Structure formats: C-alpha cells, structure tokens
mmCIF file of C-alpha atoms in Angstrom:
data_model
loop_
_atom_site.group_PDB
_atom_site.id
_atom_site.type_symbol
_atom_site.label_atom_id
_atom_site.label_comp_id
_atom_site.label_asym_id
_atom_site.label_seq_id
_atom_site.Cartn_x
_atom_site.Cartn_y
_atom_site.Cartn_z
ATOM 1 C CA UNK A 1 28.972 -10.734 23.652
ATOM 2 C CA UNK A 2 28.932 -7.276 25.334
ATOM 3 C CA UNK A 3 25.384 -6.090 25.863
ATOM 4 C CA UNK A 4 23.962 -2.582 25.350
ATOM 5 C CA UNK A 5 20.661 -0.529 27.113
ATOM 6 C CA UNK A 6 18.925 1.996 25.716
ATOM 7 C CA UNK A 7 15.758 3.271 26.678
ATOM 8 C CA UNK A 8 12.688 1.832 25.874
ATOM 9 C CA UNK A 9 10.709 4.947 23.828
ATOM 10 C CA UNK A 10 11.734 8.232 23.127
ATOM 11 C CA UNK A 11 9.991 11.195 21.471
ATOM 12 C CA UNK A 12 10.676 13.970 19.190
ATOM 13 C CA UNK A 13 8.884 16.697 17.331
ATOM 14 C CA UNK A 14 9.415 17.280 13.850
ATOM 15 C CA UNK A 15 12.460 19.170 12.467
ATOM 16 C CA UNK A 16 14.113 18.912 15.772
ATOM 17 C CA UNK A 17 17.565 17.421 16.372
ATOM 18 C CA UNK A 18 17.498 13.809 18.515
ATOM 19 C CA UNK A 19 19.673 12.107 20.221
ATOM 20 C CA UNK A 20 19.303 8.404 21.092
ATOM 21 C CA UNK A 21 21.415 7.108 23.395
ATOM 22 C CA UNK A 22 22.999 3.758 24.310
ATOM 23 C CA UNK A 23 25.233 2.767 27.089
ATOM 24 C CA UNK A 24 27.928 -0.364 26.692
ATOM 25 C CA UNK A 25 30.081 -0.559 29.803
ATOM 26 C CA UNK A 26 31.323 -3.681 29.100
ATOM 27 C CA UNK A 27 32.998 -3.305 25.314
ATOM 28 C CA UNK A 28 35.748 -4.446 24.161
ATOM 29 C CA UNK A 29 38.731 -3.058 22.347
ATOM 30 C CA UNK A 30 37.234 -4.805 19.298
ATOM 31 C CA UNK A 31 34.391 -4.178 19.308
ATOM 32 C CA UNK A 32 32.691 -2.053 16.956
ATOM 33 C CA UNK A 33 29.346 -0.150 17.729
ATOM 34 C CA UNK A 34 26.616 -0.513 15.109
ATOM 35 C CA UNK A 35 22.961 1.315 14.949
ATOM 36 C CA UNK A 36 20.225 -0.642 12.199
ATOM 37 C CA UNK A 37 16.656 1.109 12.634
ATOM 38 C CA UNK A 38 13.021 -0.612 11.895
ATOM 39 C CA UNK A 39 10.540 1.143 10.002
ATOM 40 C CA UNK A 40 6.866 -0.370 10.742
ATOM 41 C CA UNK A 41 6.227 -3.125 8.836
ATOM 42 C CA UNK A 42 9.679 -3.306 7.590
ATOM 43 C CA UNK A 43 12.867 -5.207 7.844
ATOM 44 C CA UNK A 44 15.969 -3.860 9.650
ATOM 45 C CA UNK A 45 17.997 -1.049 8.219
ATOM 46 C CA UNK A 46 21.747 -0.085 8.325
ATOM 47 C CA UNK A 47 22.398 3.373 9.833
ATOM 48 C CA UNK A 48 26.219 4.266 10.830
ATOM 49 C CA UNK A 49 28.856 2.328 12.367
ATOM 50 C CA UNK A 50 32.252 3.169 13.976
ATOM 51 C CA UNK A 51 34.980 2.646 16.798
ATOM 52 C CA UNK A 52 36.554 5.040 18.516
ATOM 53 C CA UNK A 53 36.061 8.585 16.850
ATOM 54 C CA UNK A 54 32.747 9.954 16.181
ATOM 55 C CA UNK A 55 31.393 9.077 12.650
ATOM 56 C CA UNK A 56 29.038 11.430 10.002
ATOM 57 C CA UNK A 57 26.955 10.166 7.098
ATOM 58 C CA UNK A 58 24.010 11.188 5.346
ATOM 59 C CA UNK A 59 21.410 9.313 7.769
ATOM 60 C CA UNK A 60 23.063 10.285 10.577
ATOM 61 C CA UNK A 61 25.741 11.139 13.489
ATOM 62 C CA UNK A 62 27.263 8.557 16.040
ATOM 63 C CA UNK A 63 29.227 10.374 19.241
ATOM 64 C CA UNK A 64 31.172 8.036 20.656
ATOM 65 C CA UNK A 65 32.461 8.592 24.604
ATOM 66 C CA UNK A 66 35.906 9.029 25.266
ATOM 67 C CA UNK A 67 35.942 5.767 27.196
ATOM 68 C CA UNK A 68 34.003 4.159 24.563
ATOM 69 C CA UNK A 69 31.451 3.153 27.396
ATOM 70 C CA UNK A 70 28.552 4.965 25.677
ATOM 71 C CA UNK A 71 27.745 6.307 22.361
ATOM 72 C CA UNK A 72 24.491 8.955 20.967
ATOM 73 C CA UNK A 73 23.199 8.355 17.552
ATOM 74 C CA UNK A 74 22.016 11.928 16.186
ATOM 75 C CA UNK A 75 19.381 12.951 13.712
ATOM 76 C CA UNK A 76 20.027 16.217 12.907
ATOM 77 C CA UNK A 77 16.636 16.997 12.055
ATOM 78 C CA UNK A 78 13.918 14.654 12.778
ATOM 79 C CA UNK A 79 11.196 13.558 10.422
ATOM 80 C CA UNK A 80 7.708 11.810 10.249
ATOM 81 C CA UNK A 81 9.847 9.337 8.585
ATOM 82 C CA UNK A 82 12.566 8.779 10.962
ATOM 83 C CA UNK A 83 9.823 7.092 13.637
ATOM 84 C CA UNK A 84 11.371 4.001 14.241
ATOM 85 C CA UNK A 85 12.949 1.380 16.474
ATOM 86 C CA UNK A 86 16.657 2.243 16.588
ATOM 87 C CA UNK A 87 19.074 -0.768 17.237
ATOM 88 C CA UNK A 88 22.348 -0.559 18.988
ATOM 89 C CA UNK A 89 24.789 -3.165 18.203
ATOM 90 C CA UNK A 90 28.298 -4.002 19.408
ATOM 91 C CA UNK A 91 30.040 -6.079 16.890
ATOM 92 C CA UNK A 92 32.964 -7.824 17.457
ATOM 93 C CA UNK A 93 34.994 -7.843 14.324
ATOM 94 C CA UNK A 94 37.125 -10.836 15.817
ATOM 95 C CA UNK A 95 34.507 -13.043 14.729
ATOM 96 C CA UNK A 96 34.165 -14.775 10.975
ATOM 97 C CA UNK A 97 30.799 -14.848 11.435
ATOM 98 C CA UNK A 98 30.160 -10.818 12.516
ATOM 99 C CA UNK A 99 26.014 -12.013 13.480
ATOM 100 C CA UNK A 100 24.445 -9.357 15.300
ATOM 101 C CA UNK A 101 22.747 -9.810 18.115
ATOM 102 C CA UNK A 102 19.309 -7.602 18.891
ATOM 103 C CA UNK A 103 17.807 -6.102 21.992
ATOM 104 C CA UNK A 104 14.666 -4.489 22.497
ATOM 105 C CA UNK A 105 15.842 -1.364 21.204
ATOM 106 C CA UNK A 106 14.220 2.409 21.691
ATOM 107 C CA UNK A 107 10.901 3.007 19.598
ATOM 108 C CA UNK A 108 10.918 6.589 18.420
ATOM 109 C CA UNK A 109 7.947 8.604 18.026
ATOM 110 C CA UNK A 110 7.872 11.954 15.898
ATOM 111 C CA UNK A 111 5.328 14.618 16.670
ATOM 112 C CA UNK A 112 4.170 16.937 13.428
ATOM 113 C CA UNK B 1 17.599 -2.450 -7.274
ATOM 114 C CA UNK B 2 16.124 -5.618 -5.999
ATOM 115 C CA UNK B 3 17.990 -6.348 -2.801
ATOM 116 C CA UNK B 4 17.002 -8.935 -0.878
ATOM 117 C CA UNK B 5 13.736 -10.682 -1.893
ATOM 118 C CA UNK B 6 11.217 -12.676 0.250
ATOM 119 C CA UNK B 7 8.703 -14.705 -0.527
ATOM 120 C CA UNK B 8 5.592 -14.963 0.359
ATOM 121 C CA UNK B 9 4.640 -12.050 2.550
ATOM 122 C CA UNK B 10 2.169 -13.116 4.508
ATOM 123 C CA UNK B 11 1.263 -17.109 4.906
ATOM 124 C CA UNK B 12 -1.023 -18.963 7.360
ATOM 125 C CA UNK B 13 -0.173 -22.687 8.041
ATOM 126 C CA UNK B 14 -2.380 -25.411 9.950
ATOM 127 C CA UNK B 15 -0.260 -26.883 12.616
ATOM 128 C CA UNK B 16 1.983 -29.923 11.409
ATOM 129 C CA UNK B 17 2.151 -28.210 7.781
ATOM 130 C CA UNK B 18 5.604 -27.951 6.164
ATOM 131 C CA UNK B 19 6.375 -25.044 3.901
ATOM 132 C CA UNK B 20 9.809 -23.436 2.626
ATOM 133 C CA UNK B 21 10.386 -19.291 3.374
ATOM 134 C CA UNK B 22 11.902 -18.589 0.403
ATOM 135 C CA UNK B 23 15.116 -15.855 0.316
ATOM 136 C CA UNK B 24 16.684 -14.224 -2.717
ATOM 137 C CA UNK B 25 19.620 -11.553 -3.264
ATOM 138 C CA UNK B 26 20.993 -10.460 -6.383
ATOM 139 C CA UNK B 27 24.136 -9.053 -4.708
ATOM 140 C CA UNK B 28 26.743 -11.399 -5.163
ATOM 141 C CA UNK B 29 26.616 -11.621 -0.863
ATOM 142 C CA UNK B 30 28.431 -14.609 0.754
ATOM 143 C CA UNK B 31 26.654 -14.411 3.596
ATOM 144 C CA UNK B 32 22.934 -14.670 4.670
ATOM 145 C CA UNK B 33 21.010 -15.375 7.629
ATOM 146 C CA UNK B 34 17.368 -15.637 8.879
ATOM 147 C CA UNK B 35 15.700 -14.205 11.953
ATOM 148 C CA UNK B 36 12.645 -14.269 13.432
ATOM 149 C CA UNK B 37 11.145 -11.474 15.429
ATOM 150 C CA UNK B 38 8.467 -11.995 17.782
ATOM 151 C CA UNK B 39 6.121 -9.196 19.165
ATOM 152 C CA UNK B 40 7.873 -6.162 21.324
ATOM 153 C CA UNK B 41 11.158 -8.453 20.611
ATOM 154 C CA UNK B 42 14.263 -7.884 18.936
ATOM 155 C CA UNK B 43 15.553 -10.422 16.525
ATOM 156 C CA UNK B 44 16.792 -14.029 16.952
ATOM 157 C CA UNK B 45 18.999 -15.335 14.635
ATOM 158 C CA UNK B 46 18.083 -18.934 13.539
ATOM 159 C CA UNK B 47 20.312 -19.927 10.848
ATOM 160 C CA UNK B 48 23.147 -18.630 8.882
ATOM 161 C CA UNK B 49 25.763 -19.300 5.429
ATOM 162 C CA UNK B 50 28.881 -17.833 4.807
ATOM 163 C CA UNK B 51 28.433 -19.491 1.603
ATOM 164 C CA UNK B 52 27.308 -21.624 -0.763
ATOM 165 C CA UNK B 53 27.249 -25.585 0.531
ATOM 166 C CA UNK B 54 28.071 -24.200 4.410
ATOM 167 C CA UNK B 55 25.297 -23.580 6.731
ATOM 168 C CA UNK B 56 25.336 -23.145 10.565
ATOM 169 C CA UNK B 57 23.197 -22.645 13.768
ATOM 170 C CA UNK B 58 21.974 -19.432 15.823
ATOM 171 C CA UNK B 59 20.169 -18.835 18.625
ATOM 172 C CA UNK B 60 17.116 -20.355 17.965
ATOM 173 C CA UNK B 61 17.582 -23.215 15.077
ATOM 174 C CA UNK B 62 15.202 -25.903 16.336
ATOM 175 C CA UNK B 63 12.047 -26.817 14.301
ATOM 176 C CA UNK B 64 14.194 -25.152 10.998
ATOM 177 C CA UNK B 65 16.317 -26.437 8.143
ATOM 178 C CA UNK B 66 18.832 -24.211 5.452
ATOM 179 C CA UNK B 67 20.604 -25.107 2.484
ATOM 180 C CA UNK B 68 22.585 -22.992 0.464
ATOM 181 C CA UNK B 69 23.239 -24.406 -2.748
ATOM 182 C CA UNK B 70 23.659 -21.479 -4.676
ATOM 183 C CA UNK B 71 24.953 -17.980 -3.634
ATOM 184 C CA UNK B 72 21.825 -16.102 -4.359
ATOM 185 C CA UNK B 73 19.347 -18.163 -2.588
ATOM 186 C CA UNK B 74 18.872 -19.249 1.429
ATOM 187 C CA UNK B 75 15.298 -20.855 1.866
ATOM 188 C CA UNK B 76 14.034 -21.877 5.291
ATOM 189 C CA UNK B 77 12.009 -24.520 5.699
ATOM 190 C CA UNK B 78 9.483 -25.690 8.650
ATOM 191 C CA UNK B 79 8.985 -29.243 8.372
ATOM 192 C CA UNK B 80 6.286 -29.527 10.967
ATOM 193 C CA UNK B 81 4.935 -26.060 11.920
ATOM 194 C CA UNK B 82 4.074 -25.700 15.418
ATOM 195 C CA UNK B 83 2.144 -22.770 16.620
ATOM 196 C CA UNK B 84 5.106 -21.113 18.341
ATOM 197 C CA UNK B 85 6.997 -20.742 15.142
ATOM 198 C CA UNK B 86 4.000 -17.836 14.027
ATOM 199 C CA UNK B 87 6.596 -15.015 13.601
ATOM 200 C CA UNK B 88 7.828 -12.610 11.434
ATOM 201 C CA UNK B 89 10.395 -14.218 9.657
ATOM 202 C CA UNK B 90 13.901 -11.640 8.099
ATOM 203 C CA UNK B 91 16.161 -12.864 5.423
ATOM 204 C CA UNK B 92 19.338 -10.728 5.757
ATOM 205 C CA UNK B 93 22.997 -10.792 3.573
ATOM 206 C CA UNK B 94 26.392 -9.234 3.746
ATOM 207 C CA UNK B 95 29.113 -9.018 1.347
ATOM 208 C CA UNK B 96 32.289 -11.314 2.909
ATOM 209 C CA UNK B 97 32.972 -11.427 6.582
ATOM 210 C CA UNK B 98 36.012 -12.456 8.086
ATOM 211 C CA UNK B 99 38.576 -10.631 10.646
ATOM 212 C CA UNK B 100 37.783 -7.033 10.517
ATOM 213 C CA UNK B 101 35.088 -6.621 8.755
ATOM 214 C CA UNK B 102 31.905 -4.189 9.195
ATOM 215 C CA UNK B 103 30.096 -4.656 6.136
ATOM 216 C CA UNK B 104 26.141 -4.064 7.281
ATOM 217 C CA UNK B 105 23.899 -6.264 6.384
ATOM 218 C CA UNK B 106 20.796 -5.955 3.985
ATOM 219 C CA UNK B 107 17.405 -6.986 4.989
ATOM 220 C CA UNK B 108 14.183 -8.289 3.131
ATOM 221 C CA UNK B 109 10.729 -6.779 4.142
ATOM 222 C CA UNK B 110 10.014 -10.160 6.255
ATOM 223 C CA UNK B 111 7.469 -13.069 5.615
ATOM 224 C CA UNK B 112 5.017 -12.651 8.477
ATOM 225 C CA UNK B 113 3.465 -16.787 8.997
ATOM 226 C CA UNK B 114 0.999 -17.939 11.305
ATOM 227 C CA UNK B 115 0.499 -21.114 12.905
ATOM 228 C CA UNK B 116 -2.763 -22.162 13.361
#
C-alpha cells in the first residue's frame, strides 16, 4: 500500500482557516485519498474523500495536486472543536476488502 | 441514531483472563472490523467480516478470535489476555465493499482494557 507523511502537530487559532497537509508520492491511479479525524477520547471519524479533482462538503475541503502527489485538507474556519488527530488515507478501491491502513497522523491544536 | 455500539467501555482483566469485546451496528453494514490503537499510534487492524459466517485476518490477529454470525454483531474475544493486549480497542462498519467502492466507515467510541 502507498504510504502518506504528514506532520506530526500543527496549530491553529480559533476562527482561522487551516490547512493540513499530506504528501503521497507514491499513489496510484487507483487510489483514492481519504482524511478520518480523532476527537479525544473518541473513535475515528469520516471527513472527505476524493481522486483527482478537489472535493467540498460541509466538514471540510480536500485540494488535491495536479500530479496527485500531495493533497491539503481545509477547515475553513477552525474551532475549539475541530482539535484533533487528522488521518490521511490512500485507499485503493481495487481491493474487496477497502481496510484502511493508519499512520501517526497530525494532532491539531486550536488556540481560543 | 445508534451507530455502532461497544461494549463495555472501560474493563480491567488479570493476565490469563478471557473476555469477549462486544460490537453492535444497527445499519444493515456488511462489513466490520476491529482495531486496536496503542498510545501515540495509529490503528492496527486485527480482524475483519465482509459478512455474516466470513471472517478474516489483519495486521495484528494473534491472541484474538471473530465470528460473525449475524450481520449486526462482530464480538472479539481474548482467550488468554496477556498484558500487551491493554489497548484501546475500535469496532468499525461499512455498507458493501467491493471494486470501486469508497463508502467510509463508522466507528464505535472504543473499549479501552487493561491487562494486569
């Protein structure tokens, strides 16, 4: 499976727009690139998905390179609530299975 | 909406104890997994169903059983806990996956055990 990095901690201040990056040089055409954040004390959640062209919804914004080699999730405007891990996943949708496969992820801290 | 339901939240085993992680989802989901996530860690996968009567291996599937006799349920069980299975413990499910599919999965609030 293709690997992502992203960086370790990040931090924002309230109300401001973030952008949490991840970097995937070695995707494949099928593979799709997922984001799932952690609240504290909670299990994983879905946040956006999406392939080649950059993708909206109501949690949040994924910009995905030209090259497909990186991609930015974006919170438009960051809350207490949004501090989080934030998970990105390459998922290849060749397999029956579709398990994804966690790193370390980038802990996000959000200053009042 | 219920989701996915663990049970318990929080246990505390003796070492050699057996006990069954129970998993729940009133979704009508074909597939379900566990994980376990360790401290400053991502998580592992240890098991998985894509249905009912069909279990299969992760990453990390030694010192665990599954079943899946019935859609809604997945328990785990720990037939001899050891002291390096104290984890948090995440029951996930998905509606159907197959070729092409991106349907995200849905995760419980965890069962955090430890080992003693």
């Amino acid at each position: 499976d293709a690997k992502t990095t992203q960086p370790n901690s990040m931090e924002s201040n309230e109300e401001e727009p973030v952008h949490l990056p991840c970097n995937h040089s070695t995707i494949s055409g099928t593979d799709y690139i997922h984001w799932y954040r952690q609240l504290p004390s909670q299990g994983p959640e879905y946040v956006i998905h999406g392939l080649t062209s950059n993708v909206n919804n109501r949690m949040a914004s994924l910009a995905i390179a030209e090259d497909r080699k990186s991609s930015t999730l974006i919170l438009h405007r960051a809350t207490l609530r949004d501090a989080a891990v934030y998970y990105c996943i390459l998922r290849d949708v060749r397999g029956s299975q579709g398990n994804l496969i966690f790193g370390k992820g980038t802990k996000l801290s959000v200053k009042p | 909406n219920a989701g996915v339901t663990q049970t318990p939240k929080f246990q505390v085993l003796k070492t050699g104890q057996s006990m069954t992680l129970q998993c729940a989802q009133d979704m009508n989901h074909e597939y379900m997994s566990w994980y376990r996530q360790d401290p400053g860690m991502g998580l592992r996968l240890i098991h998985y169903s894509v249905g009912a009567g069909i279990t299969d291996q992760g990453e990390v599937p030694n010192g665990y059983n599954v079943s899946r006799s019935t859609t809604e349920d997945f328990p785990l069980r720990l037939l001899s806990a050891a002291p390096s299975q104290t984890s948090v413990y995440f029951c996930a499910s998905s509606s159907r996956l197959g070729p092409y599919s991106n349907q995200p999965q849905h995760f419980g609030d965890g069962t955090r055990l430890s080992i003693l």
